[in-house]
Coordinates of C-alpha atoms and ligand atoms in Angstrom, one line a residue:
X18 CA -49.1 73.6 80.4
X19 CA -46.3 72.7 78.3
X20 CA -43.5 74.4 76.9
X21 CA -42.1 74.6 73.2
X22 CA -39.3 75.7 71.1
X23 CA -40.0 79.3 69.2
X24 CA -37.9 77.6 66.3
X25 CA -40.1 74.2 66.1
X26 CA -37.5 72.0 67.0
X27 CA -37.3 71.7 70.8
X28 CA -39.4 69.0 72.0
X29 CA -41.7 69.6 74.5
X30 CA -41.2 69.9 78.4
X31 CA -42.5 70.7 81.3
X32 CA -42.1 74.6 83.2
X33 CA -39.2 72.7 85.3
X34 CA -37.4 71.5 82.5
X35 CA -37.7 74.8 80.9
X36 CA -36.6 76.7 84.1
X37 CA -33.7 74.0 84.3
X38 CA -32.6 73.6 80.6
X39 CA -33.1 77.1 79.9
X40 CA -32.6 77.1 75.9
X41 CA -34.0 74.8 74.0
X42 CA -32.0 72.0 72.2
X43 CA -32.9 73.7 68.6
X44 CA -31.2 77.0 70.3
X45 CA -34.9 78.2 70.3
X46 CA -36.6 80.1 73.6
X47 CA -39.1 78.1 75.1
X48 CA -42.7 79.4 75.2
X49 CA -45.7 78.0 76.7
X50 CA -48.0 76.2 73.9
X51 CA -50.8 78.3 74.6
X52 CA -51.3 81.5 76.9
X53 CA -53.4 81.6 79.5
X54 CA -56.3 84.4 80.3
X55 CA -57.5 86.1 82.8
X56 CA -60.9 85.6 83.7
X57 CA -64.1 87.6 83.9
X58 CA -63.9 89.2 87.1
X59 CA -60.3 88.2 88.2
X60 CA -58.8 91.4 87.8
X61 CA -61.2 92.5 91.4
X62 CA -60.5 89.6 92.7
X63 CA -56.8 90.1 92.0
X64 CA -57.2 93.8 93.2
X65 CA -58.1 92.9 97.0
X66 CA -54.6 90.6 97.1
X67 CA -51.4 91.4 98.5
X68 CA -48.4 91.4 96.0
X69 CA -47.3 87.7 96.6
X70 CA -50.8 86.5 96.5
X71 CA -51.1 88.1 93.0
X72 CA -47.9 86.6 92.0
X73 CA -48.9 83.1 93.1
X74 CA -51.7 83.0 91.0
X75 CA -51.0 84.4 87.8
X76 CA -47.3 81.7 88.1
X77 CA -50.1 79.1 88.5
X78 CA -51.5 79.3 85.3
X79 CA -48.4 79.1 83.6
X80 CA -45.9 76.8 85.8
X81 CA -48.7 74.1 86.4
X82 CA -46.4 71.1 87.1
X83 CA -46.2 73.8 90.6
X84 CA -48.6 73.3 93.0
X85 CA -50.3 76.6 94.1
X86 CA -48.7 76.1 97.8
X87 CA -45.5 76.2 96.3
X88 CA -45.6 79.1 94.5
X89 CA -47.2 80.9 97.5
X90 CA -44.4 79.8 99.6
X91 CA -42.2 80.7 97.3
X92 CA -43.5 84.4 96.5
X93 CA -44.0 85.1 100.1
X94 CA -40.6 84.7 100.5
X95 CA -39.0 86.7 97.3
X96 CA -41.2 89.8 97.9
X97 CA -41.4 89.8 101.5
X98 CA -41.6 93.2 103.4
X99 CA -37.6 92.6 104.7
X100 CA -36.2 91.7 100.4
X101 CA -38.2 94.7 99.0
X102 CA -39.5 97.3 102.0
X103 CA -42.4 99.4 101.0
X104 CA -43.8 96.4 98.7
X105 CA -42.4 95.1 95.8
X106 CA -43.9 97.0 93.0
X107 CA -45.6 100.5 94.1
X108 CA -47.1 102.8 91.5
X109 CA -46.4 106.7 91.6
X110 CA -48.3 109.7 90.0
X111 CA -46.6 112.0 87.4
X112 CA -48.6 114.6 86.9
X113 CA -52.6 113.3 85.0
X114 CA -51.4 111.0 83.0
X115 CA -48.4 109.3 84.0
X116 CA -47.6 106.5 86.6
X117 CA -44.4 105.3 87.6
X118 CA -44.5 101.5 88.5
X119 CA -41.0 101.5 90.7
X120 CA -39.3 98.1 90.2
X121 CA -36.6 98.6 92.1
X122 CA -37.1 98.2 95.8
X123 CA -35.7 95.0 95.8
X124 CA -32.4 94.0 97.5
X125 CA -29.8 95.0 94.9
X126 CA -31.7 98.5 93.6
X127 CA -32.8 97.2 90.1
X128 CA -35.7 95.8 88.3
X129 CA -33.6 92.3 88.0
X130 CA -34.4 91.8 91.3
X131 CA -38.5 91.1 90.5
X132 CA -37.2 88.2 88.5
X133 CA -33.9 87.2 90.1
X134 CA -35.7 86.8 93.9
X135 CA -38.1 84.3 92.8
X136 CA -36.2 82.2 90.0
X137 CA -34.0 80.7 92.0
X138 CA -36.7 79.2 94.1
X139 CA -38.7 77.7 91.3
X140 CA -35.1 76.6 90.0
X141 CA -34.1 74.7 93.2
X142 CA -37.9 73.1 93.2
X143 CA -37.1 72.1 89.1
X144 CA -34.4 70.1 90.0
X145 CA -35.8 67.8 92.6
X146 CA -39.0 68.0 90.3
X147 CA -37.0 66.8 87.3
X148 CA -35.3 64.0 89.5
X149 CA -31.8 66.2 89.0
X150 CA -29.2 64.7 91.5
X151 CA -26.3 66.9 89.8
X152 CA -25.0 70.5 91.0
X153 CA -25.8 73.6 88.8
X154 CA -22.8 75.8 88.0
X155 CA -24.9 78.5 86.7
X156 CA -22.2 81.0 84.8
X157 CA -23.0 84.8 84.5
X158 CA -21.7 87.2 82.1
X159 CA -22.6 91.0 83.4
X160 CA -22.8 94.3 82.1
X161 CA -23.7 95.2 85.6
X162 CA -27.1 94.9 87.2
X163 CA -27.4 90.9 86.1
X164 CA -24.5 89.9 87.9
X165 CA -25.2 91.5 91.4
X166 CA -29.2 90.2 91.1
X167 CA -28.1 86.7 90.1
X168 CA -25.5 87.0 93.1
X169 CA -28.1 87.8 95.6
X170 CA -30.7 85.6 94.3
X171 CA -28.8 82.5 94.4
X172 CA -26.5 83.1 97.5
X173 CA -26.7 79.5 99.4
X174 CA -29.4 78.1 97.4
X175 CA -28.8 74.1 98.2
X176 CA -27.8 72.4 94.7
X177 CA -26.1 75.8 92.7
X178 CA -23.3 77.2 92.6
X179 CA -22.9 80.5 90.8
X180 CA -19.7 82.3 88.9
X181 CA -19.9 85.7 87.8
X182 CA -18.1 87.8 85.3
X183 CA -18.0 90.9 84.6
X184 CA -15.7 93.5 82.0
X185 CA -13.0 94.8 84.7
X186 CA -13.6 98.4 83.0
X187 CA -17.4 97.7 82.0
X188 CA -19.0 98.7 85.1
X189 CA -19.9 101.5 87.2
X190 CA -18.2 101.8 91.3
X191 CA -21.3 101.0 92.2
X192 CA -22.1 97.7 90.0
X193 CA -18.4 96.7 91.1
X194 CA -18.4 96.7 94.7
X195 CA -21.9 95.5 94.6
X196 CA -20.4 92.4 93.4
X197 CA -17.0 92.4 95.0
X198 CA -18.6 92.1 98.2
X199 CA -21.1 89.8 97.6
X200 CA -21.9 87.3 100.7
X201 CA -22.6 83.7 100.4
X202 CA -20.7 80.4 100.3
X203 CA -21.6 79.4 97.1
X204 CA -20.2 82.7 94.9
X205 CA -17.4 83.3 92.8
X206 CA -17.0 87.0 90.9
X207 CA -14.4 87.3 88.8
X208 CA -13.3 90.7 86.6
X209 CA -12.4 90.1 83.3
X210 CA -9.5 91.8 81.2
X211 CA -11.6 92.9 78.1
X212 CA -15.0 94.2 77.5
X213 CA -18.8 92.5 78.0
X214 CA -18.6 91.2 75.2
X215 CA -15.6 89.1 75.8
X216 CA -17.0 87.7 79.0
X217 CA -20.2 86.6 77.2
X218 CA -18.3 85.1 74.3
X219 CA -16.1 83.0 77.1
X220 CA -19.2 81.9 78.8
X221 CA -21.0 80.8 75.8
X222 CA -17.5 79.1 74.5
X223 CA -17.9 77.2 78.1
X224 CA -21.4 76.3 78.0
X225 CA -20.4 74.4 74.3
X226 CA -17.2 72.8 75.0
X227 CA -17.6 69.0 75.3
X228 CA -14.8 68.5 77.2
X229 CA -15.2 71.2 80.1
X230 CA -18.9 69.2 80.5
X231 CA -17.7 66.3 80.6
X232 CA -15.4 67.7 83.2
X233 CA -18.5 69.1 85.1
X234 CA -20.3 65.8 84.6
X235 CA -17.7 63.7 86.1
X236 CA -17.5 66.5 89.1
X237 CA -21.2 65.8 89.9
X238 CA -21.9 69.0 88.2
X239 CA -24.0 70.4 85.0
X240 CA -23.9 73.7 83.5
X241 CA -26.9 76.3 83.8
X242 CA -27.5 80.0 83.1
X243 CA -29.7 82.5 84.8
X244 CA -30.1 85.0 81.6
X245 CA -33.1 86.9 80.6
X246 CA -33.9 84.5 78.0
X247 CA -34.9 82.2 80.7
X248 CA -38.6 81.7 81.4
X249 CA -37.6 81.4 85.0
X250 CA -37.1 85.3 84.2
X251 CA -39.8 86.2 82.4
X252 CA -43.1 84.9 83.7
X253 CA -42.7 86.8 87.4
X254 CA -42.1 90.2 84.8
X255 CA -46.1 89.6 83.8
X256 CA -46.9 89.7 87.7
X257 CA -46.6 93.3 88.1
X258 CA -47.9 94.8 85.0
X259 CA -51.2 93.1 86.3
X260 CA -50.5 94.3 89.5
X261 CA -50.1 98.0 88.4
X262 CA -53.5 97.6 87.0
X263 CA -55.4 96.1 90.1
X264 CA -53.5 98.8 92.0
X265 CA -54.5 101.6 89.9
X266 CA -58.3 100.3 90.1
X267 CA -57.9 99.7 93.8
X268 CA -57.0 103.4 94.2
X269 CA -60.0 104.7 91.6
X270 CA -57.6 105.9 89.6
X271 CA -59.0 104.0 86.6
X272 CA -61.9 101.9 86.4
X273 CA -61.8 98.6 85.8
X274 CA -61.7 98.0 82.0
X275 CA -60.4 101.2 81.2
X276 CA -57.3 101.1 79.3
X277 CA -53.9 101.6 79.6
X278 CA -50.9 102.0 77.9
X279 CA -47.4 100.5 79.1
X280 CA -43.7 102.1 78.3
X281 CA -40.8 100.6 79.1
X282 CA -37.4 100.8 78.7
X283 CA -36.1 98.3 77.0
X284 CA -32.7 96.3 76.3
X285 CA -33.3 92.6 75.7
X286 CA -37.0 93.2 75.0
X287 CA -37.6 90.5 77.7
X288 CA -39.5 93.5 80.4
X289 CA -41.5 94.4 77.8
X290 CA -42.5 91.2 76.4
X291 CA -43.9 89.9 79.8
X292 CA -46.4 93.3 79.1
X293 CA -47.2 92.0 75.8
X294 CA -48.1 88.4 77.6
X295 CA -50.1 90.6 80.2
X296 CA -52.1 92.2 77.2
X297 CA -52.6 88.8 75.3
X298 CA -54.3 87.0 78.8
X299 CA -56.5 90.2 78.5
X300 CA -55.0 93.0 80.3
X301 CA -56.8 95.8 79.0
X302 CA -53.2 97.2 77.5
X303 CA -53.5 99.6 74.8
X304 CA -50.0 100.5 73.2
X305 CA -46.8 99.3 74.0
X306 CA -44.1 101.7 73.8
X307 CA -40.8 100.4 73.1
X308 CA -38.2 103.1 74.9
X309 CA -34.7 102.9 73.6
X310 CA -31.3 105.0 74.2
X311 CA -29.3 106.3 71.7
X312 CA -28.6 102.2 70.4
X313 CA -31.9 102.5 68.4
X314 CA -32.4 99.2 67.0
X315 CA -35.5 98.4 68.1
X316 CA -37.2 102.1 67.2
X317 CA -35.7 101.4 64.0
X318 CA -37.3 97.8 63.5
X319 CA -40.5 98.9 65.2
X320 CA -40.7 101.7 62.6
X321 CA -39.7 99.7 59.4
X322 CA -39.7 95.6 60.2
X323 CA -36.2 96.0 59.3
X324 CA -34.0 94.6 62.8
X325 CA -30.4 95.4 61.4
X326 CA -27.3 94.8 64.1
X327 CA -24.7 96.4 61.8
X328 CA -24.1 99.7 63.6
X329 CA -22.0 101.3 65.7
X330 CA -23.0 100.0 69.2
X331 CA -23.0 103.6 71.7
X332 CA -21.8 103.1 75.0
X333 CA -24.9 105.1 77.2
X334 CA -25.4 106.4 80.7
X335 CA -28.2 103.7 80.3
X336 CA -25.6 101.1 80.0
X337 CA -28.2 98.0 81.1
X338 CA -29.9 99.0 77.8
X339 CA -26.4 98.6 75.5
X340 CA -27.7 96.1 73.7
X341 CA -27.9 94.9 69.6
X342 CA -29.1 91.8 69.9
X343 CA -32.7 92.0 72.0
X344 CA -33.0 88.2 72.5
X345 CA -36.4 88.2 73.4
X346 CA -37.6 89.8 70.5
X347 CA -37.5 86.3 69.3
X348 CA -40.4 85.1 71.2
X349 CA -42.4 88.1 70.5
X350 CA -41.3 86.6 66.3
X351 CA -42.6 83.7 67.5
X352 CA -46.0 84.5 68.4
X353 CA -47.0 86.8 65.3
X354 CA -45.0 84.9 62.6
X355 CA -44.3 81.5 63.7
X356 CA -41.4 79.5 64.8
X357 CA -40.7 78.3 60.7
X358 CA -40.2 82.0 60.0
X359 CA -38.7 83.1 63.3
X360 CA -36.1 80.2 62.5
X361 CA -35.4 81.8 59.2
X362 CA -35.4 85.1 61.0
X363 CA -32.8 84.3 63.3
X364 CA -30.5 82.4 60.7
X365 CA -30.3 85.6 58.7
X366 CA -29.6 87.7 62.4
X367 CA -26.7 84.8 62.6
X368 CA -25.1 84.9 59.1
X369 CA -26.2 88.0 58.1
X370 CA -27.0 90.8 61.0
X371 CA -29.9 91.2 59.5
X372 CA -33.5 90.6 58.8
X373 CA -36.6 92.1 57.3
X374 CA -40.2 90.7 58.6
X375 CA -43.5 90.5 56.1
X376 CA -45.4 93.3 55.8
X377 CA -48.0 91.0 56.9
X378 CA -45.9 90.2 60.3
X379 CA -45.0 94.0 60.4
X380 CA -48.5 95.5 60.7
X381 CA -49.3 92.6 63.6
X382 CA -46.6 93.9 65.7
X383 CA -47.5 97.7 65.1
X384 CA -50.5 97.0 66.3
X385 CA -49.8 96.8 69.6
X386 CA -46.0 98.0 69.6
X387 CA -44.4 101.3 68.8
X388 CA -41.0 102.6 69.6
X389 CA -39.4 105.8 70.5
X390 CA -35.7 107.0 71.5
X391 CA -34.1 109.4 73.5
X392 CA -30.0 110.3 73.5
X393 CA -27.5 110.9 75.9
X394 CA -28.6 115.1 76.3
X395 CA -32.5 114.1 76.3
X396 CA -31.8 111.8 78.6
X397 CA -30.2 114.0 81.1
X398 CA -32.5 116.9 80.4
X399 CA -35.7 114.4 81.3
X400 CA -33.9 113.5 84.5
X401 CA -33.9 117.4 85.4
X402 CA -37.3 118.4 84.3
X403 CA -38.8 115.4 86.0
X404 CA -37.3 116.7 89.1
X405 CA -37.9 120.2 88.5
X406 CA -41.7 119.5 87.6
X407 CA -42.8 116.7 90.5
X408 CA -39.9 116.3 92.7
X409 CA -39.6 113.1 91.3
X410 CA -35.5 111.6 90.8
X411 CA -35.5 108.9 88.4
X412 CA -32.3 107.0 87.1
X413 CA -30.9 107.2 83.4
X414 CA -33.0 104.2 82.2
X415 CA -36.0 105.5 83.8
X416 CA -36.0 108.6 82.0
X417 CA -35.3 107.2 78.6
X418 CA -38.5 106.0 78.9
X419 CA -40.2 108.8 80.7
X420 CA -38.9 111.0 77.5
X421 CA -40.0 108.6 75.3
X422 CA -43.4 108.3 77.1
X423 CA -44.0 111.6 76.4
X424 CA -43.3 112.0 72.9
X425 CA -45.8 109.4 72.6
X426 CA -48.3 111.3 74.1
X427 CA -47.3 114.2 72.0
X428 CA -48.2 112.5 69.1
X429 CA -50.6 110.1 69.7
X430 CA -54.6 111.3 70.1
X431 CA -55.5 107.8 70.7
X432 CA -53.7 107.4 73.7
X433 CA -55.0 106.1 76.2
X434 CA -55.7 108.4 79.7
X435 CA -53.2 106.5 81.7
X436 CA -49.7 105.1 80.8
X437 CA -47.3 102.9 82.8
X438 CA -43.9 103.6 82.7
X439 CA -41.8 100.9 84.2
X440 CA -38.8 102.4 86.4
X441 CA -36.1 99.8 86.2
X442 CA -33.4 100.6 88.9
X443 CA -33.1 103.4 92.3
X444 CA -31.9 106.8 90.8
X445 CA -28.5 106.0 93.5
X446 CA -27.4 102.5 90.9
X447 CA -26.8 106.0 88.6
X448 CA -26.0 108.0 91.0
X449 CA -23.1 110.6 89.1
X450 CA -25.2 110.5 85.8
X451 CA -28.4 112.1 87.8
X452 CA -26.1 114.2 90.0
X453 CA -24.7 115.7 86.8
X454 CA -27.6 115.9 84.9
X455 CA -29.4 118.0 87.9
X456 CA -26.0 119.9 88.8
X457 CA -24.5 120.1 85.3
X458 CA -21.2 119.7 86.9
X459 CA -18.8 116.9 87.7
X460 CA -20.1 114.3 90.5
X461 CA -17.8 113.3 93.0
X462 CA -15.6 110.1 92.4
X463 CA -16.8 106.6 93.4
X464 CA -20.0 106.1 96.0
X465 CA -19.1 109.7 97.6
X466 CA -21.8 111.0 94.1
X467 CA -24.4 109.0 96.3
X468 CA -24.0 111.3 99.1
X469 CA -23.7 114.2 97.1
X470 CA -27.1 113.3 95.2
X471 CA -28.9 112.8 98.2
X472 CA -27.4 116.3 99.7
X473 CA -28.6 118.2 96.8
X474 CA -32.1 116.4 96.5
X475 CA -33.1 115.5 100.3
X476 CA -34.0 112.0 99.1
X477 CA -32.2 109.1 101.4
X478 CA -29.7 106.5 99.9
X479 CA -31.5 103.4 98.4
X480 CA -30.9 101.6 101.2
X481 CA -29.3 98.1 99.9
X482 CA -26.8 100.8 98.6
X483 CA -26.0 102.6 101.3
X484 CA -22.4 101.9 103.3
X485 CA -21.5 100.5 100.2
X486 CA -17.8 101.4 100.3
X487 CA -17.6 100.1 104.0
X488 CA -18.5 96.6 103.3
X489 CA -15.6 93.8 103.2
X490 CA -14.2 93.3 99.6
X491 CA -14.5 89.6 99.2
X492 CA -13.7 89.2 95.1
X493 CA -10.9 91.2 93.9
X494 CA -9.5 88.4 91.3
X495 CA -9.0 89.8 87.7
X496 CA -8.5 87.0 84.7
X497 CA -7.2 86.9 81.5
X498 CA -10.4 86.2 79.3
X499 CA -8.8 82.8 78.6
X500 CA -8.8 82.1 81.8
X501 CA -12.6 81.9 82.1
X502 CA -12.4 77.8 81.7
X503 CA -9.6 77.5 84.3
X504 CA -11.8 79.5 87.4
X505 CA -14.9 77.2 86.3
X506 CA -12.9 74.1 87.0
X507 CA -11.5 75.3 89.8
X508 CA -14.9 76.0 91.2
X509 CA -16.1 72.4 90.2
X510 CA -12.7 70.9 91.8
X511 CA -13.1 72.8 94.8
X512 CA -9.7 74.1 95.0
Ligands
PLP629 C1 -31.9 94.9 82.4 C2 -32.4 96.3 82.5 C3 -33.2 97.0 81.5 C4 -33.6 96.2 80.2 O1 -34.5 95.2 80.4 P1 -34.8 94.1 79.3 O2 -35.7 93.2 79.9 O3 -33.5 93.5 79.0 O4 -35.4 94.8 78.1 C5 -33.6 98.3 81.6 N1 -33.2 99.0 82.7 C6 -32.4 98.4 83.7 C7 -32.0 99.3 84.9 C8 -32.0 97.1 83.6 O5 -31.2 96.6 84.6

């Protein structure tokens, strides 16, 4: 299987060199020339397997310089019992129609985790595959969740060394000392004076400067990143959209061949995507519903083929879902439109902020895409009836979708009798946005909200978030953002 450009431009590699590389060298996304299918029957076959044995084989039709051995190895490892107790992604019943796939059971309480336990494995096996002798200095801006995945998933991986940033006001108590107290010989996290913005804008200035990679170069190191945009990142995400359907036909909840719609919510538009690659091998997927906070760009664009960045950006209680630019949309462009037009596409998103798709291009996507919203008072107002209706706590990004789920089904007398809704991180990450949407009153201050949530509801701490606040700060070090180039060649120097 080989991998391409979604602007045209890219060459051609193999999956390592688009797990190592990353982005293409036309700034493209790589995609993989053709998509694979599932085959008549697979889906049973699929259905008797345990959740790494599922994983290996769907990675094996898409990373086929792999062999199947090593991807087996591999996803025993990442979704072993001891990384995500319980099993890695288990399906729960909202009422008839609803099923909460529950991605979050991995070691740092988000969906990331799926993604971030596996990559670096498949990363470490790209570089000897691609002959790499170098060091990877993979840098990591974070709005939160990233960060602390990224952190986990590489911590004493042989050949990488990893640097985080994050905005020093940016994230929750909870994201900070997540990171702060991070193990591992091989990490650096660093807090940034400014916002997320900043810190992606010094990474990217970083990652572009010839002189700080020649630096690296002459250190015996090259630059990598472990972003969404990665396909590293985005091929495990079609693992357990498959998954939730073998499971739902394991249990007789559905047949086989029945259909299903899929909601998630969504920020980059890279979780979604991986179900709209699950549909496209021949998961019997109905709709996919794009659920989005109160930064509405993608309802909008699903709604009018208009994707148009120039708004006021809302800071959420969803805040892994802040986002204007949706990179992944890109590849999603790609598929319906081509990569000429999804080059012209993303040159007007550069100079302009925005773009308008063809008709044509528009009513392909609406197909098999809608979108819906849900603002800060929904949001809290799902999170309480969910509760109140099936005992069921569910974070702030959770129940965007969950909300948005619903007016789907309040519209929609096609849909289908089932609908997946991915939950993307433990209700605890949020803990003093649940807490005071249940409560309606303050939440305590810091990690004392994760006690008091699970006082009022009788539902235990996540555990990888438990004793938080008794853990050894390791990384208390705030910068200047132009610092960011200084603490990179530190870490290369080894001082
Ligand atoms: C990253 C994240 C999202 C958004 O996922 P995308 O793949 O970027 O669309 C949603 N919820 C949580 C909790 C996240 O961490």
């Amino acid at each position: 299987m080989n991998y391409i450009s979604t602007r045209g431009n890219g060459g051609v590699t193999t999956a390592a060199g688009a797990i190592k590389k990353g982005l293409a060298s036309d700034g493209g996304l790589y995609m993989p020339e053709k998509l694979p299918e599932l085959k008549k029957g697979e889906i049973a076959e699929l259905a008797k397997m345990s959740y790494p044995e599922r994983a290996a084989a769907i990675l094996s039709k898409f990373l086929t310089d792999y062999t199947y051995e090593e991807l087996l190895d591999d996803c025993t490892e990442a979704y072993s019992e001891q990384r995500f107790p319980g099993g890695a992604a288990p399906v729960a019943a909202l009422g008839e129609k609803m099923r909460i796939l529950e991605l979050w059971h991995g070691p740092t309480a988000a969906f990331k985790d799926m993604a971030l336990q596996i990559m670096p494995r498949l990363f470490v096996r790209a570089l000897k595959k691609t002959g790499e002798d170098k060091t990877a200095l993979i840098l990591v801006a974070t709005s939160g969740d990233t960060g602390k995945a990224a952190l986990e998933g590489y911590k004493d991986v042989d050949g990488v060394k990893i640097a985080v940033f994050y905005p020093v006001d940016g994230v929750s108590r909870v994201q900070m000392l997540q990171m702060a107290t991070q193990e591992g010989g091989n990490v650096d996290v660093f807090a940034v004076k400014g916002n997320f913005d900043d810190a992606q804008n010094g990474v990217k200035k970083i990652f572009s400067d010839p002189e700080m990679i020649k630096t690296l170069n002459d250190n015996g190191y090259f630059f990598s990143s472990a972003n969404s945009i990665n396909w590293g990142r985005l091929a495990p995400q079609i693992v357990y959209y498959i998954s939730a359907y073998c499971d739902l036909v394991a249990e007789e909840d559905i047949a086989e061949g029945d259909v299903v719609d899929v909601c998630v919510p969504t920020g980059n538009f890279g979780n979604i995507f991986a179900a709209y690659i699950a549909k496209q091998m021949g998961l019997p997927i109905g709709k996919l519903v794009c659920a989005s906070n109160k930064n509405n760009i993608l309802t909008d664009f699903l709604r009018t083929g208009v994707y148009d960045r120039n708004r006021v950006f809302h800071t959420t209680m969803s805040p892994s879902m802040d986002i204007l630019i949706s990179s992944n949309l890109e590849r999603l462009l790609y598929l319906v439109a081509g990569s000429e037009e999804t080059a012209k596409y993303m040159n007007e998103l550069q100079t302009k902020g925005v773009y308008k798709v063809s008709d044509e291009v528009m009513a392909k996507i609406q197909k098999d895409f809608c979108g819906y919203y849900c603002d800060e008072e929904n949001t809290s107002e799902t999170i309480k009836n969910i509760y109140t209706s099936y005992n069921y706590l569910a974070d702030t990004h959770s129940s965007v979708a969950i909300s948005s789920a619903k007016q789907y089904l309040a519209d929609e007398k096609n849909a289908a009798k089932r609908i997946i809704i991915a939950s993307t991180a433990s209700p605890y990450k949020f803990a003093s946005s649940v807490y005071e949407a249940l409560k309606a009153e303050k939440a305590p201050e810091g990690t004392a909200a994760l006690d008091a949530l699970s006082e009022l509801t009788g539902v235990e701490v996540t555990a990888p978030l438990a004793g938080l606040d008794k853990k050894t700060v390791r990384f208390s070090r705030v910068i200047e953002k132009d610092d960011m180039p200084a603490v990179a060649i530190e870490i290369v120097k080894g001082k």
